[in-house]
PDB file of C-alpha atoms in Angstrom:
ATOM      1  CA  HIS A  11       4.019 -22.849 -18.443  1.00  0.00           C
ATOM      2  CA  LEU A  12       4.608 -20.487 -15.561  1.00  0.00           C
ATOM      3  CA  ILE A  13       1.378 -21.080 -13.660  1.00  0.00           C
ATOM      4  CA  PRO A  14       2.372 -24.600 -12.475  1.00  0.00           C
ATOM      5  CA  ALA A  15       5.616 -23.112 -11.108  1.00  0.00           C
ATOM      6  CA  PHE A  16       3.652 -20.468  -9.200  1.00  0.00           C
ATOM      7  CA  LYS A  17       1.399 -23.188  -7.779  1.00  0.00           C
ATOM      8  CA  ASP A  18       4.399 -25.124  -6.474  1.00  0.00           C
ATOM      9  CA  GLN A  19       4.596 -24.382  -2.755  1.00  0.00           C
ATOM     10  CA  TYR A  20       8.165 -25.675  -2.588  1.00  0.00           C
ATOM     11  CA  LEU A  21       9.591 -23.125  -5.003  1.00  0.00           C
ATOM     12  CA  GLU A  22      11.060 -20.134  -3.203  1.00  0.00           C
ATOM     13  CA  PRO A  23       8.404 -17.366  -2.904  1.00  0.00           C
ATOM     14  CA  THR A  24      11.051 -14.637  -3.166  1.00  0.00           C
ATOM     15  CA  GLU A  25      12.000 -15.887  -6.619  1.00  0.00           C
ATOM     16  CA  LYS A  26       8.364 -15.792  -7.717  1.00  0.00           C
ATOM     17  CA  ILE A  27       7.921 -12.271  -6.330  1.00  0.00           C
ATOM     18  CA  ASN A  28      11.089 -11.032  -8.042  1.00  0.00           C
ATOM     19  CA  ALA A  29       9.994 -12.597 -11.323  1.00  0.00           C
ATOM     20  CA  LEU A  30       6.563 -10.943 -11.100  1.00  0.00           C
ATOM     21  CA  ALA A  31       8.115  -7.580 -10.333  1.00  0.00           C
ATOM     22  CA  LYS A  32      10.465  -7.886 -13.297  1.00  0.00           C
ATOM     23  CA  TRP A  33       7.734  -9.057 -15.679  1.00  0.00           C
ATOM     24  CA  ARG A  34       5.441  -6.261 -14.519  1.00  0.00           C
ATOM     25  CA  GLU A  35       8.017  -3.709 -15.615  1.00  0.00           C
ATOM     26  CA  GLN A  36       8.537  -5.394 -18.987  1.00  0.00           C
ATOM     27  CA  GLU A  37       5.054  -6.466 -20.004  1.00  0.00           C
ATOM     28  CA  LYS A  38       2.336  -4.489 -21.707  1.00  0.00           C
ATOM     29  CA  ALA A  39      -1.227  -4.205 -20.431  1.00  0.00           C
ATOM     30  CA  ALA A  40      -2.293  -7.177 -22.561  1.00  0.00           C
ATOM     31  CA  ASN A  41      -0.366  -9.536 -20.293  1.00  0.00           C
ATOM     32  CA  SER A  42      -1.364  -7.810 -17.056  1.00  0.00           C
ATOM     33  CA  VAL A  43      -4.282 -10.187 -16.565  1.00  0.00           C
ATOM     34  CA  LEU A  44      -1.918 -13.167 -16.672  1.00  0.00           C
ATOM     35  CA  LEU A  45       0.452 -11.457 -14.236  1.00  0.00           C
ATOM     36  CA  LEU A  46      -2.467 -10.715 -11.929  1.00  0.00           C
ATOM     37  CA  GLU A  47      -3.541 -14.361 -12.100  1.00  0.00           C
ATOM     38  CA  MET A  48      -0.032 -15.421 -11.121  1.00  0.00           C
ATOM     39  CA  ALA A  49      -0.017 -12.892  -8.263  1.00  0.00           C
ATOM     40  CA  ASN A  50      -3.321 -14.264  -6.992  1.00  0.00           C
ATOM     41  CA  ILE A  51      -1.906 -17.787  -7.126  1.00  0.00           C
ATOM     42  CA  LEU A  52       1.117 -16.519  -5.215  1.00  0.00           C
ATOM     43  CA  THR A  53      -1.075 -15.177  -2.396  1.00  0.00           C
ATOM     44  CA  GLN A  54      -2.952 -18.469  -2.219  1.00  0.00           C
ATOM     45  CA  VAL A  55       0.171 -20.644  -2.178  1.00  0.00           C
ATOM     46  CA  HIS A  56       2.131 -18.342   0.165  1.00  0.00           C
ATOM     47  CA  PRO A  57      -0.544 -16.615   2.308  1.00  0.00           C
ATOM     48  CA  ASP A  58       1.965 -15.763   5.045  1.00  0.00           C
ATOM     49  CA  ILE A  59       4.270 -13.662   2.834  1.00  0.00           C
ATOM     50  CA  ALA A  60       3.401  -9.949   2.948  1.00  0.00           C
ATOM     51  CA  THR A  61       5.285  -9.155  -0.246  1.00  0.00           C
ATOM     52  CA  SER A  62       3.026 -11.484  -2.237  1.00  0.00           C
ATOM     53  CA  TYR A  63       0.057  -9.277  -1.324  1.00  0.00           C
ATOM     54  CA  ALA A  64       2.055  -6.126  -2.033  1.00  0.00           C
ATOM     55  CA  ILE A  65       2.925  -7.240  -5.576  1.00  0.00           C
ATOM     56  CA  ALA A  66      -0.723  -8.206  -6.133  1.00  0.00           C
ATOM     57  CA  GLY A  67      -1.660  -4.707  -4.953  1.00  0.00           C
ATOM     58  CA  ASP A  68       0.825  -3.171  -7.373  1.00  0.00           C
ATOM     59  CA  LEU A  69      -0.654  -5.143 -10.268  1.00  0.00           C
ATOM     60  CA  HIS A  70      -4.231  -4.229  -9.345  1.00  0.00           C
ATOM     61  CA  GLN A  71      -3.209  -0.592  -9.071  1.00  0.00           C
ATOM     62  CA  SER A  72      -1.499  -0.673 -12.497  1.00  0.00           C
ATOM     63  CA  LEU A  73      -4.785  -1.950 -13.946  1.00  0.00           C
ATOM     64  CA  GLY A  74      -6.750   0.864 -12.286  1.00  0.00           C
ATOM     65  CA  GLN A  75      -8.411  -1.506  -9.819  1.00  0.00           C
ATOM     66  CA  GLU A  76      -7.996   0.752  -6.815  1.00  0.00           C
ATOM     67  CA  GLU A  77     -10.309  -1.004  -4.349  1.00  0.00           C
ATOM     68  CA  GLN A  78      -8.680  -4.371  -5.014  1.00  0.00           C
ATOM     69  CA  ALA A  79      -5.218  -2.814  -4.755  1.00  0.00           C
ATOM     70  CA  LYS A  80      -6.088  -1.244  -1.401  1.00  0.00           C
ATOM     71  CA  PHE A  81      -7.411  -4.575  -0.133  1.00  0.00           C
ATOM     72  CA  GLN A  82      -4.197  -6.379  -1.106  1.00  0.00           C
ATOM     73  CA  TYR A  83      -2.004  -3.696   0.465  1.00  0.00           C
ATOM     74  CA  GLN A  84      -4.031  -3.882   3.677  1.00  0.00           C
ATOM     75  CA  ARG A  85      -3.531  -7.656   3.753  1.00  0.00           C
ATOM     76  CA  ALA A  86       0.212  -7.078   3.360  1.00  0.00           C
ATOM     77  CA  LEU A  87       0.183  -4.657   6.308  1.00  0.00           C
ATOM     78  CA  LYS A  88      -1.529  -7.229   8.529  1.00  0.00           C
ATOM     79  CA  LEU A  89       1.465  -9.497   7.981  1.00  0.00           C
ATOM     80  CA  ASP A  90       4.213  -6.870   8.064  1.00  0.00           C
ATOM     81  CA  GLU A  91       3.759  -3.298   9.288  1.00  0.00           C
ATOM     82  CA  SER A  92       7.356  -2.275   8.705  1.00  0.00           C
ATOM     83  CA  ASN A  93       7.138  -1.310   5.016  1.00  0.00           C
ATOM     84  CA  PHE A  94       6.476   2.432   4.766  1.00  0.00           C
ATOM     85  CA  ALA A  95       5.891   2.261   0.995  1.00  0.00           C
ATOM     86  CA  ILE A  96       2.887  -0.022   1.533  1.00  0.00           C
ATOM     87  CA  TRP A  97       1.456   2.352   4.144  1.00  0.00           C
ATOM     88  CA  ASN A  98       1.905   5.182   1.675  1.00  0.00           C
ATOM     89  CA  ASN A  99       0.111   3.213  -1.066  1.00  0.00           C
ATOM     90  CA  VAL A 100      -2.832   2.538   1.270  1.00  0.00           C
ATOM     91  CA  LEU A 101      -3.024   6.214   2.205  1.00  0.00           C
ATOM     92  CA  GLN A 102      -2.836   7.408  -1.410  1.00  0.00           C
ATOM     93  CA  LEU A 103      -5.598   5.009  -2.413  1.00  0.00           C
ATOM     94  CA  ASN A 104      -7.819   6.052   0.500  1.00  0.00           C
ATOM     95  CA  LEU A 105      -7.317   9.657  -0.551  1.00  0.00           C
ATOM     96  CA  ALA A 106      -8.091   8.900  -4.212  1.00  0.00           C
ATOM     97  CA  LEU A 107     -11.171   6.876  -3.237  1.00  0.00           C
ATOM     98  CA  GLU A 108     -12.285   9.631  -0.840  1.00  0.00           C
ATOM     99  CA  LYS A 109     -12.342   7.217   2.106  1.00  0.00           C
ATOM    100  CA  HIS A 110     -11.750   9.912   4.702  1.00  0.00           C
ATOM    101  CA  ASP A 111     -12.320   7.740   7.783  1.00  0.00           C
ATOM    102  CA  SER A 112      -9.882   5.150   6.461  1.00  0.00           C
ATOM    103  CA  LEU A 113      -7.392   7.872   5.570  1.00  0.00           C
ATOM    104  CA  ILE A 114      -7.482   9.115   9.162  1.00  0.00           C
ATOM    105  CA  TYR A 115      -7.319   5.601  10.623  1.00  0.00           C
ATOM    106  CA  TYR A 116      -4.376   4.419   8.525  1.00  0.00           C
ATOM    107  CA  SER A 117      -2.438   7.667   8.824  1.00  0.00           C
ATOM    108  CA  ASP A 118      -2.795   7.557  12.609  1.00  0.00           C
ATOM    109  CA  GLN A 119      -1.722   3.895  12.638  1.00  0.00           C
ATOM    110  CA  ALA A 120       1.275   4.699  10.436  1.00  0.00           C
ATOM    111  CA  LEU A 121       2.222   7.618  12.691  1.00  0.00           C
ATOM    112  CA  GLU A 122       2.595   5.153  15.575  1.00  0.00           C
ATOM    113  CA  LEU A 123       5.297   3.378  13.560  1.00  0.00           C
ATOM    114  CA  PHE A 124       6.781   6.262  11.570  1.00  0.00           C
ATOM    115  CA  PRO A 125       6.450   9.475  13.605  1.00  0.00           C
ATOM    116  CA  ASN A 126       9.290  11.027  11.603  1.00  0.00           C
ATOM    117  CA  GLN A 127       7.350  10.922   8.311  1.00  0.00           C
ATOM    118  CA  GLY A 128       5.829  14.348   7.802  1.00  0.00           C
ATOM    119  CA  ILE A 129       3.534  13.201   4.994  1.00  0.00           C
ATOM    120  CA  LEU A 130       1.572  11.133   7.523  1.00  0.00           C
ATOM    121  CA  TYR A 131       0.612  14.281   9.438  1.00  0.00           C
ATOM    122  CA  TYR A 132      -0.534  15.762   6.153  1.00  0.00           C
ATOM    123  CA  TYR A 133      -2.707  12.724   5.328  1.00  0.00           C
ATOM    124  CA  SER A 134      -4.233  12.756   8.805  1.00  0.00           C
ATOM    125  CA  GLY A 135      -4.958  16.469   8.654  1.00  0.00           C
ATOM    126  CA  LEU A 136      -6.336  16.158   5.135  1.00  0.00           C
ATOM    127  CA  GLY A 137      -8.695  13.393   6.245  1.00  0.00           C
ATOM    128  CA  TYR A 138     -10.084  15.545   9.047  1.00  0.00           C
ATOM    129  CA  TYR A 139     -10.239  18.569   6.772  1.00  0.00           C
ATOM    130  CA  ASN A 140     -12.237  16.673   4.158  1.00  0.00           C
ATOM    131  CA  LYS A 141     -14.637  15.518   6.873  1.00  0.00           C
ATOM    132  CA  LYS A 142     -14.936  19.149   8.043  1.00  0.00           C
ATOM    133  CA  GLU A 143     -13.721  18.067  11.491  1.00  0.00           C
ATOM    134  CA  PHE A 144     -11.218  20.853  11.862  1.00  0.00           C
ATOM    135  CA  GLN A 145     -11.011  20.596  15.654  1.00  0.00           C
ATOM    136  CA  ASN A 146     -10.018  16.906  15.549  1.00  0.00           C
ATOM    137  CA  GLY A 147      -7.094  17.210  13.188  1.00  0.00           C
ATOM    138  CA  GLN A 148      -3.625  17.111  14.661  1.00  0.00           C
ATOM    139  CA  PRO A 149      -1.899  20.469  14.491  1.00  0.00           C
ATOM    140  CA  PHE A 150       0.371  18.956  11.855  1.00  0.00           C
ATOM    141  CA  THR A 151       1.627  22.262  10.507  1.00  0.00           C
ATOM    142  CA  THR A 152       3.167  23.003  13.892  1.00  0.00           C
ATOM    143  CA  HIS A 153       4.786  19.585  14.228  1.00  0.00           C
ATOM    144  CA  ILE A 154       8.538  19.919  13.732  1.00  0.00           C
ATOM    145  CA  VAL A 155       8.850  16.917  11.373  1.00  0.00           C
ATOM    146  CA  PHE A 156       6.143  18.253   9.080  1.00  0.00           C
ATOM    147  CA  TYR A 157       7.665  21.715   9.175  1.00  0.00           C
ATOM    148  CA  GLN A 158      11.152  20.430   8.341  1.00  0.00           C
ATOM    149  CA  GLN A 159      10.013  18.221   5.461  1.00  0.00           C
ATOM    150  CA  PHE A 160       7.635  20.656   3.804  1.00  0.00           C
ATOM    151  CA  PHE A 161       8.880  24.130   4.536  1.00  0.00           C
ATOM    152  CA  CYS A 162      12.674  23.786   4.840  1.00  0.00           C
ATOM    153  CA  GLN A 163      13.433  22.260   1.463  1.00  0.00           C
TER     154      GLN A 163
END
C-alpha cells in the first residue's frame, strides 16, 4: 500500500520523510523492518536528499544496527554538512563502535563547522586518549568553549 507511494519519484520527498518520522515514533519493533524498507526505497528514489539518509540512519540505529546507521549518517553528511545532530550521531556511533580514528577525523571535521560546540573538543580528545596519543589531542580542557559548556553550568 505505502511502498508504491514511496517509489513514486514525483511525490514530495519531505512528505515521505515526515511520514516515516511519525510512523517511527508510533510503531513497535515488529513494523521496524517495513519502515526500514521504506527508508531504503526513499534513499534510492531521492538520492540527493540528505534527510532521507538521516531517517534511514535513525531507523537502523533504533534496530541496533550501528554500522549501517553510521553509514547512512555519513551519506547524509556528504550531501549536507550543516546539521549538527547528524554529526553528533556519527560521533556517538564511532565512540560506541570504538572507531577511534574515525572519531578523531569526524570530530575535527565538525570542529571546522561548529567551533562553538564544546562536545566536539571532548570527542576529539577522547579519540586521542583512547589511542594513547596524548600529545596529539587538542588541549580541549583549556579551550574557552569547552570550559564554558562543561564547567560553568
